[in-house]
Each structure stands twice: as C-alpha cells, then as structure tokens.
Coordinates of C-alpha atoms in Angstrom, one line a residue:
X1 CA -11.7 -1.0 13.5
X2 CA -12.1 1.1 10.3
X3 CA -10.1 3.9 11.7
X4 CA -7.2 1.7 12.5
X5 CA -7.4 0.4 8.7
X6 CA -7.4 3.8 7.4
X7 CA -4.5 4.8 9.7
X8 CA -2.6 1.9 8.3
X9 CA -3.5 2.8 4.7
X10 CA -2.2 6.4 5.3
X11 CA 1.1 5.1 6.9
X12 CA 1.6 2.7 3.8
X13 CA 1.2 5.7 1.4
X14 CA 3.4 7.9 3.4
X15 CA 6.2 5.4 3.8
X16 CA 6.1 4.3 0.2
X17 CA 5.4 7.9 -1.1
X18 CA 2.5 6.4 -3.2
X19 CA -1.1 6.1 -3.0
X20 CA -2.4 2.7 -2.4
X21 CA -5.4 1.5 -4.1
X22 CA -8.5 0.9 -1.6
X23 CA -10.9 -1.6 -3.3
X24 CA -13.7 -1.8 -0.8
X25 CA -17.4 -1.6 -0.8
X26 CA -17.2 0.1 2.7
X27 CA -19.1 3.4 2.3
X28 CA -17.6 4.5 5.6
X29 CA -14.3 5.0 3.7
X30 CA -15.8 7.7 1.7
X31 CA -16.9 9.4 4.9
X32 CA -13.3 9.2 6.2
X33 CA -12.1 11.3 3.3
X34 CA -11.1 8.8 0.7
X35 CA -12.3 9.6 -2.6
X36 CA -14.3 7.2 -4.7
X37 CA -13.2 7.2 -8.3
X38 CA -15.8 4.7 -9.3
X39 CA -15.4 2.3 -12.1
X40 CA -17.2 2.6 -15.2
X41 CA -16.1 -0.9 -16.5
X42 CA -14.4 -4.1 -15.4
X43 CA -11.3 -3.0 -17.5
X44 CA -11.1 0.3 -15.5
X45 CA -11.3 -1.7 -12.0
X46 CA -8.5 -4.0 -13.3
X47 CA -6.5 -0.9 -14.5
X48 CA -6.7 0.5 -11.0
X49 CA -5.1 -2.7 -9.7
X50 CA -2.6 -3.0 -12.4
X51 CA -1.3 0.5 -11.8
X52 CA -1.2 0.3 -8.0
X53 CA 1.8 -0.1 -6.0
X54 CA -0.2 -1.5 -3.1
X55 CA -3.7 -2.7 -2.7
X56 CA -5.6 -2.5 0.7
X57 CA -9.0 -4.3 0.2
X58 CA -11.9 -6.1 1.5
X59 CA -12.8 -7.4 -2.0
X60 CA -12.2 -11.0 -3.1
X61 CA -11.9 -9.7 -6.8
X62 CA -9.3 -7.1 -5.9
X63 CA -7.3 -9.7 -3.9
X64 CA -7.5 -12.2 -6.8
X65 CA -6.3 -9.7 -9.3
X66 CA -3.6 -8.5 -6.9
X67 CA -2.3 -12.0 -6.8
X68 CA -2.6 -12.6 -10.4
X69 CA -0.7 -9.4 -11.2
X70 CA 1.9 -9.8 -8.5
X71 CA 0.9 -6.6 -6.7
X72 CA 1.7 -6.0 -3.0
X73 CA -1.6 -6.3 -1.1
X74 CA -3.3 -6.6 2.2
X75 CA -6.7 -8.1 2.7
X76 CA -8.6 -6.6 5.7
X77 CA -10.5 -9.5 7.1
X78 CA -12.3 -8.0 10.1
X79 CA -14.3 -5.9 7.9
X80 CA -15.1 -8.3 5.1
X81 CA -15.0 -11.8 6.9
X82 CA -14.9 -13.3 3.4
X83 CA -14.3 -17.1 3.4
X84 CA -13.5 -16.8 -0.4
X85 CA -10.7 -14.4 0.4
X86 CA -9.2 -16.6 3.3
X87 CA -9.6 -19.7 1.1
X88 CA -7.6 -18.0 -1.7
X89 CA -5.0 -16.8 0.6
X90 CA -4.6 -20.2 2.1
X91 CA -4.4 -21.9 -1.3
X92 CA -1.8 -19.6 -2.5
X93 CA 0.3 -19.6 0.6
X94 CA -0.3 -15.9 1.1
X95 CA -2.4 -16.1 4.4
X96 CA 0.1 -13.7 6.0
X97 CA -1.1 -11.0 3.7
X98 CA -4.2 -10.6 6.1
X99 CA -4.7 -7.2 7.8
X100 CA -6.8 -7.4 10.9
X101 CA -8.1 -4.1 12.3
X102 CA -5.4 -2.4 10.4
X103 CA -2.6 -4.3 12.0
X104 CA -0.1 -5.8 9.4
X105 CA 2.2 -8.6 10.7
X106 CA 4.3 -9.1 7.6
X107 CA 6.8 -7.5 5.3
X108 CA 5.4 -4.9 2.8
X109 CA 7.1 -6.8 -0.2
X110 CA 6.0 -10.2 -1.4
X111 CA 9.1 -12.2 -2.2
X112 CA 9.8 -13.9 -5.5
X113 CA 9.7 -17.4 -3.9
X114 CA 6.1 -16.5 -2.5
X115 CA 4.9 -15.4 -6.0
X116 CA 6.3 -18.6 -7.5
X117 CA 4.5 -20.8 -5.1
X118 CA 1.2 -18.9 -5.5
X119 CA 1.5 -19.1 -9.3
X120 CA 2.2 -22.9 -9.1
X121 CA -0.9 -23.4 -6.9
X122 CA -3.1 -21.3 -9.2
X123 CA -1.8 -23.3 -12.1
X124 CA -2.7 -26.6 -10.3
X125 CA -6.3 -25.3 -9.7
X126 CA -6.6 -24.0 -13.3
X127 CA -5.7 -27.6 -14.6
X128 CA -8.2 -29.3 -12.2
X129 CA -10.9 -26.9 -13.2
X130 CA -10.2 -27.3 -17.1
X131 CA -10.2 -31.1 -16.7
X132 CA -13.5 -31.0 -14.7
X133 CA -15.0 -28.9 -17.4
X134 CA -13.8 -31.2 -20.2
X135 CA -15.1 -34.2 -18.2
X136 CA -18.6 -32.8 -17.8
X137 CA -18.8 -31.5 -21.4
X138 CA -17.8 -35.0 -22.5
X139 CA -20.7 -36.4 -20.4
X140 CA -18.6 -38.3 -18.1
X141 CA -20.1 -39.2 -14.8
X142 CA -17.8 -37.1 -12.6
X143 CA -18.3 -35.0 -9.6
X144 CA -16.0 -32.2 -8.6
X145 CA -15.7 -33.8 -5.1
X146 CA -14.4 -36.9 -6.8
X147 CA -11.6 -35.1 -8.6
X148 CA -10.2 -33.4 -5.5

C-alpha cells in the first residue's frame, strides 16, 4: 500500500517537475527515503502547504488547508481511514480527490468550477457555525442537530 503511494508521489513530482508536499504522520515515509523537514510552528506547516504545487496527504488538517488555499491535492484514504477527511471531501464536492493505495482516478488539476462549489459549501457551513455560536452565547435553547 505505502509503496504504491510513494511510487505515485514520485510520478507526480517527475511529471510536474516539482516536489509535492507530503503531509503525513506515517513514519514509514521516512524509511522510504523522504525527508522530514518538521514544522516548528503552525505557520511553518501552513507555509509548506501554501508554497506547494501539490499535496499528497493522510492528514485532515493538510487536506483542509489545501482546500482553503485552492491547492491541488490527493488524500490517501487507505492509510488514514479518516472519516473527517471523507466528510470534508464529500461536503466540498471533492470526493474524487481520494487516492487509494496510490491509485489516482482523476485529473491532476482541480477546475475553477470545482473550487467555486467547494468555496460555496464551506461558506454555508461557516454561516451555520457562526449562527450556532451566536445562538448559544445568547443563551438560546438551540441544539446543533436542530439547526441542520
């Protein structure tokens, strides 16, 4: 599984003549010859994402920042099995950005229309969250489940 992912990452880097950012907690990636730059701060982590051409990740946070920053990305699900990642991808209409065992089944580039849809969905959720926070801070008897 991991070998296939690493092969795909190398292929992306070679085809794009760039180095993708791999955001993962998988120690086996270090054993496979990838370097771990480490992050001294959250801003450094975000900087890696911001300056990347492509992100290959098993990390929810790297997936979320890739979406926010409109970065091409692939989320490997057979390693992480994160429901948070799959829920986020489903919400934003980017479920096709899943990589399973290194197999990519979509174009490298994410279209403008896909980004616009993702942004609209995130904005809807942001508004719901702010309204919920406003309601609870004003001591209204509202549960999150009722607001959906």
